[in-house]
Amino acid sequence: MSSRRTLVYAACQLGGWGLYGLSNILLSILFIATTSRGGEQFASRTAWTVLMCLSGGLLTHLARTWLPMREWVRLPMRRLALLVPLTCSALGLVQQVIGLVLAYPVLHIYGASDFSFTFIITGGAFWAVVMLMWLLTYLTVHFVEQARETERERWRQEVAAQTSELRFLKAQLQPHFLFNCLNSVRALIVEDPARAQQAVTRLSTLLRHALSSHGPETVPLSQELQVVRDYLSLEGIRLEERLRVREDVAPETLGIAVPAMLVQTLVENAIKHGIAQTPEGGEVTVLTRVREGALLLEVANTPAPSGTPAPPHSNGEGLHNASERLRLLCGAGASLQLDQTSAVLTTARVRIPLPP
Amino acid sequence: MRVLIVDDERLARAELRRLLAAFPDVEVVGEATHVEQARQQVEALTPDLLLLDIQMPGGTGFDVLEHLDEPPDVIFTTAYDAHAVRAFSVNALDYLLKPIEAERLAEALERVRQRGHVQQPPETSRPAGTPLERVFVRDGERCWLVQLAQVPLISSEGNYSRLHLPGHQPLLLRSLSYLEEKLDPARFFRASRQHLINLDFVETLEPGPGGTLVARLRGGPEVEMSRRQSLRFRERMSL
């Protein structure tokens, strides 16, 4: 890729300066070769043009190597408005000095009488304009490339967002949970009709939330926690005394925006991999704090006894998706980590930096 | 029909009990809530039928079956498990989706009753020491209850054994020596350290090198007997 870019650059350099030289030579054929001393002048003028093209090419090449020009496309316009004229003037001046040295002592195109202040300045200005054209061409190419790259990146992000949303939707409507839940509710209808009714209400709320939550991407933590409570109470019907829940929520965290279904996914994991795998059950803890300018969110559970085979179809995809969504919605500063170092507690830890 | 319910959720067990109450010939002899307990209960209660949940603490319903010496008939119950459902070759093992429909339960029970009549004498409680009749095997995504009488050849693979059935060769989590002890000696013969052959499947016997015997089994495979076992086989046949 980069060798291809170098090749394109070399072709542009050669082509551009070559074209400039060629058109100059053609012009001198038209205007100088026809005059009396034309033949002799034409030779030295052609030599001068060729040398000037070489020096121009070399100068711009050195400028490209030494100056961070490729980064200029990212600079604000105000900086560019200063940088571009300065660079052109400097390059033009150097080129003019080289041109004069070549023209006067080396090729004797001019006599000493030809030199005037205006002559020198006009020449310098001319070369500055040539350099400006070179620089503009160079920057345009890079601007276009940058724009295309940005567009591509945007598409990539959009596709990633859509894919994760799709996976997320599918993961939300967990059939296993849903049918187990309905089964419990059916048993409850005979055993405890009031609790059965309550369960149906909770299930409805949860389904409604799951179906609508692709609308707003983030929700206030308080809303997310309400969903989690509905979910936990339904799992509580299924798991009964095996599921113990503890909430430790700092009031100042309630308004903070979190990706919808994030805590839900973590709690679901805690139950699937921890509580449901243990015959005597265990505890799920949800803790939220504001610490060092960030929301700290922890979901901890008593892990399954060691040696328990992983539940089927659990390849950590839920956690991976949650992590991807988190970064997509809350920026690269947000993180999700699963801490399994403790034998008595598995903790999923989320950090979301707060806007300053 | 004596039934053991295995499910980690009390409400799910209660629901099953309620559904089973409609069948006068069904007696729920016990309940288990996890893999280890299920194994113990099967050994202790020797039920005719297991109503077995797939996802449980400590493993799956398959883990319960794989280590049972004499697995009873099984109906799996599951909330939803696309893979597991695919795993059953339905004529061998049945499954019910939760919430369970009474009608589907009746069908499944009827199937078990019929299977029971074909395979077992009416007195279902088997005294200890009766030869092993069938085993549960899992091969990748598929599961079977295999009638050992239908297995022509069993070969040794370290601590495991491979059942050579036409079309598939599932691995069994038992050693060949263990199987030799448990299987009906009138039917299975230890041909060599590597092989246990089903005598019902022996088509021809040919003399092999060094006074050994080579048994050709129905369905293809040839098994060379060891010298010692060839001798024993000859003795047995001449009796």
CSV table of C-alpha atoms in Angstrom, one decimal, chain A:
chain,number,residue,atom,x,y,z
A,1,MET,CA,0.0,0.0,0.0
A,2,SER,CA,2.7,2.5,1.0
A,3,SER,CA,4.9,1.5,-1.9
A,4,ARG,CA,2.0,2.1,-4.2
A,5,ARG,CA,1.5,5.6,-2.7
A,6,THR,CA,5.2,6.3,-3.1
A,7,LEU,CA,4.9,5.3,-6.8
A,8,VAL,CA,1.9,7.6,-7.3
A,9,TYR,CA,3.8,10.4,-5.6
A,10,ALA,CA,6.9,9.9,-7.8
A,11,ALA,CA,4.7,9.8,-10.9
A,12,CYS,CA,3.0,13.1,-9.9
A,13,GLN,CA,6.3,14.8,-9.1
A,14,LEU,CA,7.9,13.7,-12.4
A,15,GLY,CA,4.7,14.4,-14.4
A,16,GLY,CA,4.1,17.8,-12.8
A,17,TRP,CA,7.6,19.2,-13.0
A,18,GLY,CA,8.1,17.6,-16.4
A,19,LEU,CA,5.0,19.2,-17.8
A,20,TYR,CA,6.1,22.5,-16.4
A,21,GLY,CA,9.5,22.2,-18.0
A,22,LEU,CA,8.1,21.0,-21.3
A,23,SER,CA,5.6,23.9,-21.6
A,24,ASN,CA,8.4,26.3,-20.8
A,25,ILE,CA,10.6,24.9,-23.5
A,26,LEU,CA,7.7,25.0,-26.0
A,27,LEU,CA,7.1,28.7,-25.1
A,28,SER,CA,10.8,29.5,-25.6
A,29,ILE,CA,10.7,27.8,-29.0
A,30,LEU,CA,7.8,30.0,-30.0
A,31,PHE,CA,9.1,33.3,-28.7
A,32,ILE,CA,12.9,33.1,-28.4
A,33,ALA,CA,14.1,30.7,-31.2
A,34,THR,CA,12.7,33.0,-33.8
A,35,THR,CA,14.7,36.0,-32.7
A,36,SER,CA,18.3,36.8,-34.0
A,37,ARG,CA,20.4,35.3,-31.2
A,38,GLY,CA,17.7,32.8,-30.6
A,39,GLY,CA,19.6,29.6,-31.2
A,40,GLU,CA,22.3,30.3,-28.6
A,41,GLN,CA,19.8,31.7,-26.1
A,42,PHE,CA,17.4,28.8,-26.6
A,43,ALA,CA,20.1,26.2,-25.6
A,44,SER,CA,21.0,28.0,-22.4
A,45,ARG,CA,17.4,28.7,-21.6
A,46,THR,CA,16.4,25.1,-22.1
A,47,ALA,CA,19.3,24.0,-19.9
A,48,TRP,CA,18.1,26.5,-17.3
A,49,THR,CA,14.5,25.3,-17.5
A,50,VAL,CA,15.6,21.7,-17.0
A,51,LEU,CA,17.8,22.6,-14.1
A,52,MET,CA,15.0,24.7,-12.5
A,53,CYS,CA,12.6,21.7,-12.8
A,54,LEU,CA,15.1,19.5,-11.2
A,55,SER,CA,15.7,21.9,-8.3
A,56,GLY,CA,12.0,22.5,-8.0
A,57,GLY,CA,11.4,18.8,-7.8
A,58,LEU,CA,14.1,18.3,-5.3
A,59,LEU,CA,13.0,21.3,-3.2
A,60,THR,CA,9.4,20.1,-2.9
A,61,HIS,CA,10.6,16.6,-2.3
A,62,LEU,CA,12.8,17.8,0.6
A,63,ALA,CA,9.9,19.9,1.9
A,64,ARG,CA,7.6,16.8,1.9
A,65,THR,CA,10.3,14.8,3.7
A,66,TRP,CA,11.1,17.4,6.3
A,67,LEU,CA,7.7,19.0,6.9
A,68,PRO,CA,4.9,17.0,8.4
A,69,MET,CA,2.7,17.9,5.4
A,70,ARG,CA,0.7,14.7,5.5
A,71,GLU,CA,-0.6,15.8,8.9
A,72,TRP,CA,-1.6,19.2,7.6
A,73,VAL,CA,-5.0,17.9,6.4
A,74,ARG,CA,-6.0,17.5,10.1
A,75,LEU,CA,-5.0,21.0,11.1
A,76,PRO,CA,-7.6,23.8,11.5
A,77,MET,CA,-8.0,26.1,8.6
A,78,ARG,CA,-6.5,29.1,10.5
A,79,ARG,CA,-3.2,27.3,11.0
A,80,LEU,CA,-3.2,26.2,7.3
A,81,ALA,CA,-3.9,29.8,6.2
A,82,LEU,CA,-0.6,30.7,7.9
A,83,LEU,CA,1.4,27.6,7.1
A,84,VAL,CA,0.7,27.4,3.4
A,85,PRO,CA,1.7,31.0,2.3
A,86,LEU,CA,4.8,30.8,4.6
A,87,THR,CA,5.9,27.5,3.1
A,88,CYS,CA,5.3,28.7,-0.5
A,89,SER,CA,7.1,32.0,0.0
A,90,ALA,CA,10.1,30.2,1.6
A,91,LEU,CA,10.3,27.6,-1.1
A,92,GLY,CA,9.8,30.2,-3.8
A,93,LEU,CA,12.6,32.3,-2.4
A,94,VAL,CA,15.0,29.4,-2.3
A,95,GLN,CA,14.1,28.4,-5.8
A,96,GLN,CA,14.5,32.0,-7.0
A,97,VAL,CA,18.0,32.2,-5.4
A,98,ILE,CA,19.0,28.9,-7.1
A,99,GLY,CA,17.5,30.2,-10.4
A,100,LEU,CA,19.5,33.4,-10.3
A,101,VAL,CA,22.7,31.6,-9.4
A,102,LEU,CA,22.2,29.3,-12.3
A,103,ALA,CA,21.1,32.0,-14.7
A,104,TYR,CA,23.8,34.6,-14.0
A,105,PRO,CA,27.2,33.0,-13.2
A,106,VAL,CA,26.6,29.6,-14.6
A,107,LEU,CA,24.6,29.9,-17.8
A,108,HIS,CA,25.1,33.7,-18.5
A,109,ILE,CA,21.5,34.2,-19.5
A,110,TYR,CA,21.4,37.6,-17.8
A,111,GLY,CA,23.9,40.3,-17.7
A,112,ALA,CA,24.7,42.3,-14.5
A,113,SER,CA,22.5,45.2,-15.9
A,114,ASP,CA,19.5,43.0,-16.0
A,115,PHE,CA,19.2,42.8,-12.2
A,116,SER,CA,16.8,45.1,-10.4
A,117,PHE,CA,15.0,44.8,-7.2
A,118,THR,CA,11.6,44.4,-8.9
A,119,PHE,CA,13.1,41.7,-11.2
A,120,ILE,CA,14.3,39.7,-8.2
A,121,ILE,CA,11.0,40.1,-6.3
A,122,THR,CA,8.8,39.3,-9.4
A,123,GLY,CA,10.8,36.2,-9.9
A,124,GLY,CA,10.5,35.2,-6.3
A,125,ALA,CA,6.8,35.8,-6.5
A,126,PHE,CA,6.5,33.8,-9.6
A,127,TRP,CA,8.2,30.8,-8.0
A,128,ALA,CA,6.1,31.2,-4.9
A,129,VAL,CA,3.0,30.9,-7.0
A,130,VAL,CA,4.4,27.7,-8.7
A,131,MET,CA,5.2,26.3,-5.2
A,132,LEU,CA,1.7,27.3,-4.1
A,133,MET,CA,0.2,25.3,-6.9
A,134,TRP,CA,2.4,22.3,-6.0
A,135,LEU,CA,1.4,22.5,-2.4
A,136,LEU,CA,-2.3,22.9,-3.2
A,137,THR,CA,-2.2,19.9,-5.4
A,138,TYR,CA,-0.5,17.9,-2.8
A,139,LEU,CA,-2.9,19.0,0.0
A,140,THR,CA,-5.9,18.4,-2.2
A,141,VAL,CA,-4.9,14.8,-2.9
A,142,HIS,CA,-4.5,14.3,0.8
A,143,PHE,CA,-7.7,16.0,1.7
A,144,VAL,CA,-9.6,13.8,-0.8
A,145,GLU,CA,-7.9,10.7,0.5
A,146,GLN,CA,-8.6,11.7,4.1
A,147,ALA,CA,-12.3,12.4,3.3
A,148,ARG,CA,-12.6,9.0,1.7
A,149,GLU,CA,-10.9,7.3,4.6
A,150,THR,CA,-13.3,9.1,7.0
A,151,GLU,CA,-16.3,8.0,5.0
A,152,ARG,CA,-15.0,4.4,5.0
A,153,GLU,CA,-14.5,4.6,8.7
A,154,ARG,CA,-18.0,6.0,9.2
A,155,TRP,CA,-19.4,3.1,7.2
A,156,ARG,CA,-17.4,0.6,9.2
A,157,GLN,CA,-18.7,2.0,12.4
A,158,GLU,CA,-22.2,2.0,11.2
A,159,VAL,CA,-22.0,-1.6,10.2
A,160,ALA,CA,-20.4,-2.5,13.5
A,161,ALA,CA,-23.2,-0.7,15.3
A,162,GLN,CA,-25.9,-2.4,13.3
A,163,THR,CA,-24.4,-5.8,13.7
A,164,SER,CA,-24.1,-5.4,17.4
A,165,GLU,CA,-27.6,-4.1,17.7
A,166,LEU,CA,-28.9,-7.1,15.8
A,167,ARG,CA,-27.0,-9.5,18.0
A,168,PHE,CA,-28.1,-7.6,21.0
A,169,LEU,CA,-31.8,-7.8,20.0
A,170,LYS,CA,-31.5,-11.5,19.5
A,171,ALA,CA,-29.7,-11.9,22.8
A,172,GLN,CA,-32.3,-9.9,24.6
A,173,LEU,CA,-35.2,-12.1,23.7
A,174,GLN,CA,-33.6,-15.1,25.3
A,175,PRO,CA,-35.9,-17.9,24.5
A,176,HIS,CA,-34.5,-20.1,27.3
A,177,PHE,CA,-35.3,-17.5,29.9
A,178,LEU,CA,-38.7,-16.7,28.3
A,179,PHE,CA,-40.0,-20.3,28.2
A,180,ASN,CA,-38.6,-21.2,31.6
A,181,CYS,CA,-40.4,-18.1,32.9
A,182,LEU,CA,-43.7,-19.0,31.3
A,183,ASN,CA,-43.3,-22.5,32.7
A,184,SER,CA,-42.9,-21.2,36.2
A,185,VAL,CA,-45.8,-18.8,35.8
A,186,ARG,CA,-48.0,-21.7,34.7
A,187,ALA,CA,-47.1,-23.6,37.9
A,188,LEU,CA,-47.8,-20.5,39.9
A,189,ILE,CA,-51.3,-20.1,38.5
A,190,VAL,CA,-52.3,-23.1,40.6
A,191,GLU,CA,-50.1,-22.5,43.5
A,192,ASP,CA,-50.2,-18.7,44.1
A,193,PRO,CA,-52.4,-16.9,41.6
A,194,ALA,CA,-51.5,-13.4,43.0
A,195,ARG,CA,-47.8,-14.0,42.4
A,196,ALA,CA,-48.6,-15.4,39.0
A,197,GLN,CA,-50.4,-12.2,38.1
A,198,GLN,CA,-47.5,-10.2,39.4
A,199,ALA,CA,-45.0,-12.2,37.3
A,200,VAL,CA,-47.1,-11.7,34.1
A,201,THR,CA,-46.9,-8.0,34.7
A,202,ARG,CA,-43.2,-8.0,35.3
A,203,LEU,CA,-42.7,-10.1,32.2
A,204,SER,CA,-44.8,-7.7,30.1
A,205,THR,CA,-42.7,-4.7,31.3
A,206,LEU,CA,-39.5,-6.5,30.5
A,207,LEU,CA,-40.7,-7.6,27.0
A,208,ARG,CA,-41.9,-4.1,26.3
A,209,HIS,CA,-38.5,-2.7,27.3
A,210,ALA,CA,-36.6,-5.3,25.3
A,211,LEU,CA,-38.7,-4.6,22.2
A,212,SER,CA,-38.4,-0.8,22.4
A,213,SER,CA,-34.9,-0.4,23.6
A,214,HIS,CA,-33.3,-0.1,20.2
A,215,GLY,CA,-34.8,3.4,20.2
A,216,PRO,CA,-32.7,5.3,22.7
A,217,GLU,CA,-29.2,3.8,22.8
A,218,THR,CA,-28.5,4.9,26.3
A,219,VAL,CA,-30.9,5.2,29.2
A,220,PRO,CA,-30.6,6.8,32.7
A,221,LEU,CA,-29.2,4.2,35.1
A,222,SER,CA,-32.4,4.4,37.2
A,223,GLN,CA,-34.4,3.2,34.2
A,224,GLU,CA,-31.9,0.4,33.5
A,225,LEU,CA,-32.0,-0.7,37.2
A,226,GLN,CA,-35.8,-0.9,37.0
A,227,VAL,CA,-35.5,-3.4,34.2
A,228,VAL,CA,-32.9,-5.3,36.1
A,229,ARG,CA,-35.3,-5.5,39.1
A,230,ASP,CA,-38.1,-6.8,36.9
A,231,TYR,CA,-35.7,-9.4,35.4
A,232,LEU,CA,-34.3,-10.4,38.8
A,233,SER,CA,-37.8,-10.8,40.3
A,234,LEU,CA,-38.7,-13.2,37.4
A,235,GLU,CA,-35.5,-15.2,37.9
A,236,GLY,CA,-36.4,-15.2,41.6
A,237,ILE,CA,-39.7,-17.0,40.8
A,238,ARG,CA,-37.7,-19.6,38.9
A,239,LEU,CA,-34.8,-20.0,41.3
A,240,GLU,CA,-36.6,-19.1,44.5
A,241,GLU,CA,-34.4,-19.0,47.6
A,242,ARG,CA,-31.4,-19.9,45.5
A,243,LEU,CA,-31.2,-16.4,44.2
A,244,ARG,CA,-30.3,-13.6,46.7
A,245,VAL,CA,-30.0,-10.1,45.4
A,246,ARG,CA,-28.2,-7.1,47.0
A,247,GLU,CA,-28.3,-3.6,45.6
A,248,ASP,CA,-25.8,-0.9,46.6
A,249,VAL,CA,-26.7,2.1,44.5
A,250,ALA,CA,-25.3,5.5,45.1
A,251,PRO,CA,-28.1,8.1,44.5
A,252,GLU,CA,-25.8,10.4,42.5
A,253,THR,CA,-25.4,7.7,39.9
A,254,LEU,CA,-29.1,7.3,39.1
A,255,GLY,CA,-29.1,10.0,36.4
A,256,ILE,CA,-26.0,8.9,34.5
A,257,ALA,CA,-26.6,7.6,31.0
A,258,VAL,CA,-25.6,3.9,30.4
A,259,PRO,CA,-26.1,1.7,27.3
A,260,ALA,CA,-29.5,0.2,27.4
A,261,MET,CA,-29.5,-3.4,28.7
A,262,LEU,CA,-25.9,-3.2,29.8
A,263,VAL,CA,-26.5,-4.0,33.5
A,264,GLN,CA,-29.2,-6.4,32.4
A,265,THR,CA,-26.6,-8.4,30.4
A,266,LEU,CA,-24.2,-8.5,33.2
A,267,VAL,CA,-26.8,-9.7,35.7
A,268,GLU,CA,-28.0,-12.3,33.3
A,269,ASN,CA,-24.5,-13.6,33.0
A,270,ALA,CA,-24.1,-13.6,36.7
A,271,ILE,CA,-27.1,-15.9,37.0
A,272,LYS,CA,-26.4,-18.1,34.0
A,273,HIS,CA,-22.8,-18.8,34.9
A,274,GLY,CA,-22.9,-18.5,38.7
A,275,ILE,CA,-26.2,-18.9,40.5
A,276,ALA,CA,-28.0,-21.3,38.1
A,277,GLN,CA,-24.9,-23.6,38.1
A,278,THR,CA,-24.9,-23.9,41.9
A,279,PRO,CA,-27.5,-26.2,43.6
A,280,GLU,CA,-27.6,-24.1,46.7
A,281,GLY,CA,-27.6,-20.8,44.7
A,282,GLY,CA,-25.8,-17.6,45.7
A,283,GLU,CA,-25.9,-13.9,45.7
A,284,VAL,CA,-25.9,-11.3,43.0
A,285,THR,CA,-24.7,-7.8,44.0
A,286,VAL,CA,-25.2,-4.6,41.9
A,287,LEU,CA,-23.0,-1.7,43.0
A,288,THR,CA,-22.7,1.7,41.5
A,289,ARG,CA,-20.5,4.6,42.5
A,290,VAL,CA,-19.0,7.8,41.1
A,291,ARG,CA,-15.3,7.6,41.5
A,292,GLU,CA,-12.5,9.8,39.9
A,293,GLY,CA,-14.8,11.4,37.4
A,294,ALA,CA,-16.3,8.1,36.2
A,295,LEU,CA,-19.2,5.9,36.8
A,296,LEU,CA,-18.1,2.7,38.4
A,297,LEU,CA,-20.6,-0.2,38.0
A,298,GLU,CA,-20.0,-3.6,39.5
A,299,VAL,CA,-22.1,-6.8,39.1
A,300,ALA,CA,-20.7,-9.5,41.3
A,301,ASN,CA,-21.9,-13.1,41.9
A,302,THR,CA,-20.8,-16.2,43.8
A,303,PRO,CA,-19.3,-18.3,41.0
A,304,ALA,CA,-20.2,-21.9,40.1
A,305,PRO,CA,-18.2,-24.5,42.0
A,306,SER,CA,-14.9,-25.2,40.3
A,307,GLY,CA,-15.0,-28.0,37.8
A,308,THR,CA,-18.6,-27.2,36.7
A,309,PRO,CA,-18.8,-27.5,33.0
A,310,ALA,CA,-19.7,-24.2,31.3
A,311,PRO,CA,-23.3,-24.0,30.3
A,312,PRO,CA,-23.9,-24.8,26.7
A,313,HIS,CA,-23.6,-22.1,24.0
A,314,SER,CA,-21.8,-19.7,26.2
A,315,ASN,CA,-18.8,-18.5,24.3
A,316,GLY,CA,-18.6,-15.2,26.1
A,317,GLU,CA,-20.5,-13.5,23.2
A,318,GLY,CA,-22.9,-11.7,25.5
A,319,LEU,CA,-20.0,-10.1,27.3
A,320,HIS,CA,-18.2,-9.3,24.1
A,321,ASN,CA,-21.2,-7.6,22.6
A,322,ALA,CA,-21.8,-5.6,25.8
A,323,SER,CA,-18.2,-4.4,25.7
A,324,GLU,CA,-18.5,-3.5,22.0
A,325,ARG,CA,-21.7,-1.5,22.6
A,326,LEU,CA,-20.2,0.2,25.6
A,327,ARG,CA,-17.2,1.5,23.6
A,328,LEU,CA,-19.5,2.4,20.7
A,329,LEU,CA,-21.8,4.4,22.9
A,330,CYS,CA,-19.6,5.8,25.6
A,331,GLY,CA,-16.3,6.2,23.8
A,332,ALA,CA,-12.9,4.5,24.0
A,333,GLY,CA,-12.5,5.6,27.6
A,334,ALA,CA,-15.2,3.3,28.8
A,335,SER,CA,-14.3,-0.2,29.8
A,336,LEU,CA,-15.8,-3.6,30.8
A,337,GLN,CA,-13.7,-6.2,32.6
A,338,LEU,CA,-14.5,-9.5,34.1
A,339,ASP,CA,-12.6,-10.3,37.2
A,340,GLN,CA,-12.4,-14.0,37.9
A,341,THR,CA,-9.3,-13.9,40.1
A,342,SER,CA,-11.2,-14.4,43.3
A,343,ALA,CA,-12.5,-17.9,44.1
A,344,VAL,CA,-15.5,-16.6,46.0
A,345,LEU,CA,-16.6,-13.8,43.8
A,346,THR,CA,-16.8,-13.2,40.0
A,347,THR,CA,-17.1,-9.5,39.3
A,348,ALA,CA,-17.9,-7.6,36.1
A,349,ARG,CA,-16.6,-4.1,36.3
A,350,VAL,CA,-17.7,-1.3,34.1
A,351,ARG,CA,-16.1,2.2,34.0
A,352,ILE,CA,-17.8,5.0,32.1
A,353,PRO,CA,-16.0,8.4,32.2
A,354,LEU,CA,-18.4,11.2,33.0
A,355,PRO,CA,-18.4,14.3,30.7
A,356,PRO,CA,-16.3,17.0,32.4
